[in-house]
PDB file of C-alpha atoms in Angstrom:
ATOM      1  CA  UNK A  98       1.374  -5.409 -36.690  1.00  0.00           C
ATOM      2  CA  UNK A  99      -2.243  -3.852 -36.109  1.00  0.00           C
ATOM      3  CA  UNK A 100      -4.260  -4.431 -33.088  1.00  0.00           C
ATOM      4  CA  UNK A 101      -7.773  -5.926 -33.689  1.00  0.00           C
ATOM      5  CA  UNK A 102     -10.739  -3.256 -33.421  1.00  0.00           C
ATOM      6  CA  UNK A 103     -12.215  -3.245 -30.035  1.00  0.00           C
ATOM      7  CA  UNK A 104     -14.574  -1.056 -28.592  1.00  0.00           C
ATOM      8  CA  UNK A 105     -14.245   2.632 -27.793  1.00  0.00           C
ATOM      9  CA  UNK A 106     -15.254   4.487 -24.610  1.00  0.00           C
ATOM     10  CA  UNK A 107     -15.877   7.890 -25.300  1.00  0.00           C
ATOM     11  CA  UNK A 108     -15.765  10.351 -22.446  1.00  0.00           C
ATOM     12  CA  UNK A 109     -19.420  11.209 -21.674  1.00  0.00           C
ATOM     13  CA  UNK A 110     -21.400  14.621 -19.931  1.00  0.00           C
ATOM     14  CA  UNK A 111     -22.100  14.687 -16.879  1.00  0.00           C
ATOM     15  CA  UNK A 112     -25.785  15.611 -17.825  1.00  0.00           C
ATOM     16  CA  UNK A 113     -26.286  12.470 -19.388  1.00  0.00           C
ATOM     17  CA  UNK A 114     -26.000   9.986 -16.253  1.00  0.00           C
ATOM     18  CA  UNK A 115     -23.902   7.644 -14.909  1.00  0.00           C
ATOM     19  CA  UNK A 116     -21.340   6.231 -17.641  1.00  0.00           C
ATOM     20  CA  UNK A 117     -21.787   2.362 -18.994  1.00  0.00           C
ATOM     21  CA  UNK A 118     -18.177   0.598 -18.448  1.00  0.00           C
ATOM     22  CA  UNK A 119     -17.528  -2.172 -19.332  1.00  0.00           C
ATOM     23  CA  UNK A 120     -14.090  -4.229 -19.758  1.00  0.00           C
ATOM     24  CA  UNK A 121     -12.921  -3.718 -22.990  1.00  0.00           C
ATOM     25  CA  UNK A 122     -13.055  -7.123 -25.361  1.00  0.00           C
ATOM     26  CA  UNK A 123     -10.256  -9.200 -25.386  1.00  0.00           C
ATOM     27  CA  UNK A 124     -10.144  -9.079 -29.087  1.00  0.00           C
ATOM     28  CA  UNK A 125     -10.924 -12.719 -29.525  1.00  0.00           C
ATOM     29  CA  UNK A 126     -13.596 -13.264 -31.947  1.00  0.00           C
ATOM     30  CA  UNK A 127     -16.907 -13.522 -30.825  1.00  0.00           C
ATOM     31  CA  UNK A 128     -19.212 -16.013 -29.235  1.00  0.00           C
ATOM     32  CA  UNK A 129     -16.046 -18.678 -28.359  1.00  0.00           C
ATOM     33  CA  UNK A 130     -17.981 -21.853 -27.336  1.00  0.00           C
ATOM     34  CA  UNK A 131     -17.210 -22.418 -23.507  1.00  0.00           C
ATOM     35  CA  UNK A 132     -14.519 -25.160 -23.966  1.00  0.00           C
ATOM     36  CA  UNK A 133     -12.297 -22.721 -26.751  1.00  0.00           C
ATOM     37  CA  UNK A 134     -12.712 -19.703 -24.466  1.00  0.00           C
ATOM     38  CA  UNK A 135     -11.203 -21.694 -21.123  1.00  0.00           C
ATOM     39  CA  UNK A 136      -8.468 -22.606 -23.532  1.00  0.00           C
ATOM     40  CA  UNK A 137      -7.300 -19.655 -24.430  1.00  0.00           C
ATOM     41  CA  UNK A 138      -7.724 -18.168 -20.915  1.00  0.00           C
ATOM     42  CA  UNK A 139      -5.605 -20.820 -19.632  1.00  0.00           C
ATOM     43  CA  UNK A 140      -3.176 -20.033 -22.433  1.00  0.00           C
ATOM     44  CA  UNK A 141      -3.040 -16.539 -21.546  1.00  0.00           C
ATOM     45  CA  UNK A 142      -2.604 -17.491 -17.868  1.00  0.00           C
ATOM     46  CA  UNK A 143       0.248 -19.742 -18.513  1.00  0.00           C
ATOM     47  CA  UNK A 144       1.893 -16.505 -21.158  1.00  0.00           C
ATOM     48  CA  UNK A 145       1.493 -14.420 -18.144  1.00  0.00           C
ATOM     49  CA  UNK A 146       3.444 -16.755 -15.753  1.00  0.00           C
ATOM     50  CA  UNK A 147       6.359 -16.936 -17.991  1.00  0.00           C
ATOM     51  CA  UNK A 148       6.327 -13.114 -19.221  1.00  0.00           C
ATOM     52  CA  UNK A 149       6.858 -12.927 -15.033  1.00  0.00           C
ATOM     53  CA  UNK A 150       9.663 -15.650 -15.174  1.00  0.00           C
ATOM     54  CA  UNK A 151      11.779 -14.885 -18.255  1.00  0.00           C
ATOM     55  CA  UNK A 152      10.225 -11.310 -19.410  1.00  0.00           C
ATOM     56  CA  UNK A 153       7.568 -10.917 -22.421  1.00  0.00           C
ATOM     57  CA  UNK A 154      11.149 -10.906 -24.698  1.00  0.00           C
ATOM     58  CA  UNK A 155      11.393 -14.325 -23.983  1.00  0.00           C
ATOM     59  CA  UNK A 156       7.761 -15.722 -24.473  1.00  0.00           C
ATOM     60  CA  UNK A 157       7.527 -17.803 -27.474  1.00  0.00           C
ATOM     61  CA  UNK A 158       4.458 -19.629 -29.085  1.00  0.00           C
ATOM     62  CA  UNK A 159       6.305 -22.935 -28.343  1.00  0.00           C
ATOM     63  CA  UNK A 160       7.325 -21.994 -24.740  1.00  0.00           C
ATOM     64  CA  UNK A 161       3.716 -21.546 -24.501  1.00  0.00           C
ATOM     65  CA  UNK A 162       2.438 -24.320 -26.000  1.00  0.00           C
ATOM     66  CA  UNK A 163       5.318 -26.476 -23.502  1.00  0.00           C
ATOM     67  CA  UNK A 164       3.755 -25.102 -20.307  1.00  0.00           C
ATOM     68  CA  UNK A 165      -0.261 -25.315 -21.434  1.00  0.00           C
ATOM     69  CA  UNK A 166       1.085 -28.916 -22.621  1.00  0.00           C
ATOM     70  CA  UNK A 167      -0.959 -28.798 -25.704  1.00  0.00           C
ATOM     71  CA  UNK A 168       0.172 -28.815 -29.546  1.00  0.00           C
ATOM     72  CA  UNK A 169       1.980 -25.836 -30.689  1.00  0.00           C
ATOM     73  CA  UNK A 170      -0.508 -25.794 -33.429  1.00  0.00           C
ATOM     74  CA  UNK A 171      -3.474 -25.245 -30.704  1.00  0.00           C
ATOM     75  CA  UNK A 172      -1.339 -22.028 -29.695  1.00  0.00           C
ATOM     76  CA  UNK A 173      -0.959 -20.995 -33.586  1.00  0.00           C
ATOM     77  CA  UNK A 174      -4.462 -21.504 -34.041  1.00  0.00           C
ATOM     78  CA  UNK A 175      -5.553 -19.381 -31.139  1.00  0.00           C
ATOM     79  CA  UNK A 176      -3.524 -16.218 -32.060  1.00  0.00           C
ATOM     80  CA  UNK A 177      -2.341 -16.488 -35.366  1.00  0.00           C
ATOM     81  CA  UNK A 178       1.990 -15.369 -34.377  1.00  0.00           C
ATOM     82  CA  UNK A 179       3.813 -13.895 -31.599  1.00  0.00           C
ATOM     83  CA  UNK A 180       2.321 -10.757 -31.814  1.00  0.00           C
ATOM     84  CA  UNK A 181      -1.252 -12.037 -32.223  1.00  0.00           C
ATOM     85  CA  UNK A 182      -0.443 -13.632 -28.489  1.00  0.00           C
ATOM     86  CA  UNK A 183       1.295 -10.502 -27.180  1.00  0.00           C
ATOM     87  CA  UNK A 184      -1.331  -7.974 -28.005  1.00  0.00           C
ATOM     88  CA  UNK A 185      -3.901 -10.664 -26.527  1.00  0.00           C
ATOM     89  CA  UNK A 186      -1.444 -10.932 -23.231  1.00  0.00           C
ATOM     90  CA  UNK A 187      -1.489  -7.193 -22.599  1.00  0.00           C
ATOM     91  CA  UNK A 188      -5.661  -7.186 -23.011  1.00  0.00           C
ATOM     92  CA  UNK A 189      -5.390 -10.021 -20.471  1.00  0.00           C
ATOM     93  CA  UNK A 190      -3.271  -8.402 -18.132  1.00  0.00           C
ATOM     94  CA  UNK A 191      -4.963  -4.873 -18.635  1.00  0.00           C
ATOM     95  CA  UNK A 192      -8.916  -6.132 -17.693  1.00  0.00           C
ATOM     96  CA  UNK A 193      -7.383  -7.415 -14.428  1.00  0.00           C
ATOM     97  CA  UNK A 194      -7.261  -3.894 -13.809  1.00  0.00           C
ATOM     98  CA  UNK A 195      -9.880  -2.680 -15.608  1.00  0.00           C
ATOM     99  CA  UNK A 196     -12.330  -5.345 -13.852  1.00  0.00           C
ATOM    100  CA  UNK A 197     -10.597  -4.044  -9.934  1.00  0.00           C
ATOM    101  CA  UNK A 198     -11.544  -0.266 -10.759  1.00  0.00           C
ATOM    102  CA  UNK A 199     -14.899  -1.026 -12.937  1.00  0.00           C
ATOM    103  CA  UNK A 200     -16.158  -3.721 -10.334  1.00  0.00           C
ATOM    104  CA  UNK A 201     -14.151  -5.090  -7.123  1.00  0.00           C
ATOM    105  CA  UNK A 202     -13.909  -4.036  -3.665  1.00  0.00           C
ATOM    106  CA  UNK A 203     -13.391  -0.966  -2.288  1.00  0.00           C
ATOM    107  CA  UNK A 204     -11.504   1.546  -1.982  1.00  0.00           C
ATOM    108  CA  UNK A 205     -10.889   1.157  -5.980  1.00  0.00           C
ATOM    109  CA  UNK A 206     -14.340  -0.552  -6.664  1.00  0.00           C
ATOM    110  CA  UNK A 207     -17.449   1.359  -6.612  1.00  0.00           C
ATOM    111  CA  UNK A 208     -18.830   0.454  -3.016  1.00  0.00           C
ATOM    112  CA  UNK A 209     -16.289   3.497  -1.736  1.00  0.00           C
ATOM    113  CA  UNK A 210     -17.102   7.385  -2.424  1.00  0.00           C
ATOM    114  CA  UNK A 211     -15.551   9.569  -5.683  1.00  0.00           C
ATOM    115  CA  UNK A 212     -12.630  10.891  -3.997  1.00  0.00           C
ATOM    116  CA  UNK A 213     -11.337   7.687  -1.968  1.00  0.00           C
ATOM    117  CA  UNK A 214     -11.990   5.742  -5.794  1.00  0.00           C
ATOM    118  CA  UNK A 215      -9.503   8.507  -7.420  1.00  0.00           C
ATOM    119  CA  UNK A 216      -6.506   8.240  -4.205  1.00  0.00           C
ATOM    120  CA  UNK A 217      -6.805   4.222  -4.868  1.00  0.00           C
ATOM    121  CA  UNK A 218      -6.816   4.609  -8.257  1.00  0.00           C
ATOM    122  CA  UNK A 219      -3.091   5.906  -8.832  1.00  0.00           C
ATOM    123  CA  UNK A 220      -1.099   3.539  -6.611  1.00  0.00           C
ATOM    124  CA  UNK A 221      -3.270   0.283  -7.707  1.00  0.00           C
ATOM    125  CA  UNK A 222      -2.931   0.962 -12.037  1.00  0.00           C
ATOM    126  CA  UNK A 223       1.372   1.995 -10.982  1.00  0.00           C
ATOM    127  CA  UNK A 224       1.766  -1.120  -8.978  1.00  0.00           C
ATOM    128  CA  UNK A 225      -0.817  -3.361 -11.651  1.00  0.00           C
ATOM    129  CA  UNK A 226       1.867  -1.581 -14.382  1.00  0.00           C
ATOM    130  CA  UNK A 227       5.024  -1.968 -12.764  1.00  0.00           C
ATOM    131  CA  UNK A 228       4.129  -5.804 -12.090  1.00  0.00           C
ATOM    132  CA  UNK A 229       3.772  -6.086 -15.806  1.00  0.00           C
ATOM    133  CA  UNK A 230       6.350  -3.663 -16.803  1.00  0.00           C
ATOM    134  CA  UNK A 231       8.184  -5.594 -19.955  1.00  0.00           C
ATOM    135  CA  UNK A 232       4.492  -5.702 -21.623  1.00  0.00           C
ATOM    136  CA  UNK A 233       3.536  -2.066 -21.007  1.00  0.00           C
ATOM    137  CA  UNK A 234       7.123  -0.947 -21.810  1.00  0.00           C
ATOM    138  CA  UNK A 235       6.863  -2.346 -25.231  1.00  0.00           C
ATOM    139  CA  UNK A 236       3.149  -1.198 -26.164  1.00  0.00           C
ATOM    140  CA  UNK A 237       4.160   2.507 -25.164  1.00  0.00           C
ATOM    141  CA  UNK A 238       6.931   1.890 -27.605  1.00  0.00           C
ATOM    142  CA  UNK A 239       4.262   2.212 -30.149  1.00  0.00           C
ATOM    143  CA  UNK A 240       2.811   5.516 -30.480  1.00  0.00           C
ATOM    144  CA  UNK A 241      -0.341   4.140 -31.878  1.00  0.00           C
ATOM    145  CA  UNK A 242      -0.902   2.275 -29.119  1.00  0.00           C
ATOM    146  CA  UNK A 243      -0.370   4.899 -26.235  1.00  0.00           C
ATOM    147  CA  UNK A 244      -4.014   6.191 -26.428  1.00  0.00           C
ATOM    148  CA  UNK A 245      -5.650   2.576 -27.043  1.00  0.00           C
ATOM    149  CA  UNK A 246      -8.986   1.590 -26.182  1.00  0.00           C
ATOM    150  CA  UNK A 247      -7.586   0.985 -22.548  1.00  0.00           C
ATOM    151  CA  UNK A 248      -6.154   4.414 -22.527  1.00  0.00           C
ATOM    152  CA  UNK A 249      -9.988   5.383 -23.097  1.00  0.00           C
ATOM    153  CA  UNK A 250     -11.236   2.924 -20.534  1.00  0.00           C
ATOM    154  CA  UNK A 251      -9.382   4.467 -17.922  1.00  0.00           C
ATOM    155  CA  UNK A 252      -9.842   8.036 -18.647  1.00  0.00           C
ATOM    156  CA  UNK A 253     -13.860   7.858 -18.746  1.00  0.00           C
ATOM    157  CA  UNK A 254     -13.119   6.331 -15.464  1.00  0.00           C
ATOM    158  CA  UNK A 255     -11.558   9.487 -14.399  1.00  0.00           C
ATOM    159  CA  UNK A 256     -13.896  12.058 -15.391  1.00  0.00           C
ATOM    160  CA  UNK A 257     -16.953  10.038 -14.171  1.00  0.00           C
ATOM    161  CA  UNK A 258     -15.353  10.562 -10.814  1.00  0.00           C
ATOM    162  CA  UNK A 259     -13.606  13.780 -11.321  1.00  0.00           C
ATOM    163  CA  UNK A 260     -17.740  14.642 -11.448  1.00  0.00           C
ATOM    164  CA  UNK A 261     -18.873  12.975  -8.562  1.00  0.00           C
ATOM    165  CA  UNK A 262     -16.238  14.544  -6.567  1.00  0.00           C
ATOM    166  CA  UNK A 263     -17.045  18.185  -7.273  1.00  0.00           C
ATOM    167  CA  UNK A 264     -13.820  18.787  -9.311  1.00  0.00           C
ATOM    168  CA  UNK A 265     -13.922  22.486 -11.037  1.00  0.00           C
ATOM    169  CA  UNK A 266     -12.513  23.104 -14.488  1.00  0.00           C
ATOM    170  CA  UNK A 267     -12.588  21.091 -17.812  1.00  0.00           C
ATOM    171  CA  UNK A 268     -12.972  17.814 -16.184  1.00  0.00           C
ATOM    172  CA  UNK A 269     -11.596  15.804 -19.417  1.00  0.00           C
ATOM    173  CA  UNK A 270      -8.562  17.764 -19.620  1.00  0.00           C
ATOM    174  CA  UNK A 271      -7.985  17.038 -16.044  1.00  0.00           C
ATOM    175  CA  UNK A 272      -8.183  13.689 -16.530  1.00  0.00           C
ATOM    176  CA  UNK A 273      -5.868  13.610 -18.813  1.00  0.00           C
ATOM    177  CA  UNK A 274      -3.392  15.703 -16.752  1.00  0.00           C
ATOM    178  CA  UNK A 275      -4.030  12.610 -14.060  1.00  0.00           C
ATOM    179  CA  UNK A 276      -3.533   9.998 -16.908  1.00  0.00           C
ATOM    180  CA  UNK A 277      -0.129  11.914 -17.765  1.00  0.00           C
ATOM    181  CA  UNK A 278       0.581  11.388 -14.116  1.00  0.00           C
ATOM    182  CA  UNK A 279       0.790   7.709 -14.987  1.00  0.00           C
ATOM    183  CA  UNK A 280       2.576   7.742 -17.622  1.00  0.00           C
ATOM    184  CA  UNK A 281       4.294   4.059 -18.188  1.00  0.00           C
ATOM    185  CA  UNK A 282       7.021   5.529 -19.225  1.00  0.00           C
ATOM    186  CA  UNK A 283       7.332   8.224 -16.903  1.00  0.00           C
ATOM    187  CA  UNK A 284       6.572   5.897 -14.051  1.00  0.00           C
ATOM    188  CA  UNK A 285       9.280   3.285 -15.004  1.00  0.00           C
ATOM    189  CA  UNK A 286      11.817   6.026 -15.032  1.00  0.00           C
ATOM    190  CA  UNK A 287      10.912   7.405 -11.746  1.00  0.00           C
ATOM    191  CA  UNK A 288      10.561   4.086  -9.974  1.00  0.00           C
ATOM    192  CA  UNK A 289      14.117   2.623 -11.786  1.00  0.00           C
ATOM    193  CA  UNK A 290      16.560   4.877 -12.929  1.00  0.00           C
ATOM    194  CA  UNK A 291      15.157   7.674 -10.236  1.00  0.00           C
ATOM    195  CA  UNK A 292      14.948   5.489  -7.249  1.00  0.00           C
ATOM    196  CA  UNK A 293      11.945   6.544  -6.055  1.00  0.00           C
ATOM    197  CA  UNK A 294      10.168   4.778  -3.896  1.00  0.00           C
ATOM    198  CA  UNK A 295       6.280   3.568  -5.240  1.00  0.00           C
ATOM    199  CA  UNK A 296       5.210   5.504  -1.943  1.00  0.00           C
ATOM    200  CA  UNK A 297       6.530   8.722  -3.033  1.00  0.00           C
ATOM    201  CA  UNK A 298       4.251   8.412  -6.168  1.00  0.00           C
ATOM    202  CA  UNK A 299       1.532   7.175  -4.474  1.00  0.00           C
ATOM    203  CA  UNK A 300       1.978  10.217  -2.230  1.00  0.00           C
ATOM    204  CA  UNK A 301       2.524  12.775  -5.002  1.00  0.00           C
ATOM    205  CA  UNK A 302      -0.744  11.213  -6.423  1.00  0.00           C
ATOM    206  CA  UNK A 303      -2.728  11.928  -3.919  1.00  0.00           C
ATOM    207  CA  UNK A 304      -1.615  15.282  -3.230  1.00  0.00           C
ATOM    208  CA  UNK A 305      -2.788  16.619  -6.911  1.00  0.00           C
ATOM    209  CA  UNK A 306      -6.112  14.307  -6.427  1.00  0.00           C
ATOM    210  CA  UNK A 307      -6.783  16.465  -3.278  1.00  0.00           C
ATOM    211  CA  UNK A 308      -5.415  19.713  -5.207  1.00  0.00           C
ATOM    212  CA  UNK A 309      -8.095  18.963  -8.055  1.00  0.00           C
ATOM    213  CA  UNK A 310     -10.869  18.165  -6.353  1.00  0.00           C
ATOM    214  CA  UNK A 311     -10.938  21.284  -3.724  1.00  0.00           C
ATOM    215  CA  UNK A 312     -10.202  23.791  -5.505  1.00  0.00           C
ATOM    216  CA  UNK A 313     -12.821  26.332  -6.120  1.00  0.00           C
TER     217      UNK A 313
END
């Protein structure tokens, strides 16, 4: 299964201004008149609903089709198979995210300084992941997919703020270090087979947020 191309971010200098981001395409193809774009957002809406009710395992093109109460040829149509319509889900579920961070309210959106953006950022993308767990789960599965255009998104986010903090060092390694911190995976195990409580991360988070960005 291969992923349609989307865009890359690539992490930028500081020297050469603020960063463009922008959500990363959905991977439909382009210029969707009005009507077939509402459709297949309401398609994806009414995936997402039942990947929370049964788990993403249990999603099928005519469960889908069931729900939207449309053809199951209008779901075929739309995204091809199953895993046309799962690798559209996750780019669904992952610019809900993206769009909080990149443009919504403080303390994740932009109205709120560097440092309070980077302590929001950690508990809102474990909480946003852990919500959507069975999807994540299975694109970290796939290797090729663990440093995805989202994966990109996200760290470019990081360093821009990493900068407008003050943090010292290589600022892309240390975002990297942060996206480790994240870590589906990682995350999963710590919040399930660990215990831990999503406070404890959220703590731990911004303890090594503070650590980066006051060091000297």
């Amino acid at each position: 299964m291969t992923e349609p191309p989307r865009a890359v971010l690539p992490v930028r200098d500081a020297s050469a201004g603020p960063a463009d981001l922008t959500l990363t395409p959905a991977g439909e193809p382009p210029r969707l008149r009005a009507d077939a774009a509402r459709n297949r957002k309401r398609l994806l809406e009414v995936a997402a609903e039942l990947a929370a009710e049964r788990g993403a395992a249990n999603v099928t093109m005519e469960a889908v089709a069931a729900a939207a109460e449309v053809g199951k040829g209008t779901v075929f149509r739309r995204f091809g198979d199953r895993g046309g319509l799962m690798l559209s889900l996750l780019d669904h579920i992952e610019q809900q995210i993206q769009a909080a961070f990149l443009s919504g309210p403080p303390p994740l959106g932009p109205d709120a300084p560097p440092l309070e953006r980077l302590r929001a950022f950690g508990p809102a993308v474990i909480r946003h992941e852990h919500a959507h767990r069975d999807l994540y789960m299975a694109a970290h599965r796939e290797q090729s997919r663990r440093y995805n255009p989202s994966y990109q998104v996200r760290l470019t986010h990081l360093t821009l703020l990493l900068r407008q903090a003050g943090a010292p060092g290589d600022i892309e390694l240390t975002g990297h270090t942060l996206q480790g911190y994240l870590d589906t995976v990682l995350v999963e195990y710590l919040l399930t087979s660990r215990g831990m409580p999503a406070e404890r991360l959220d703590a731990g988070w911004h303890d090594l947020v503070d650590r980066l960005c006051t060091t000297r």
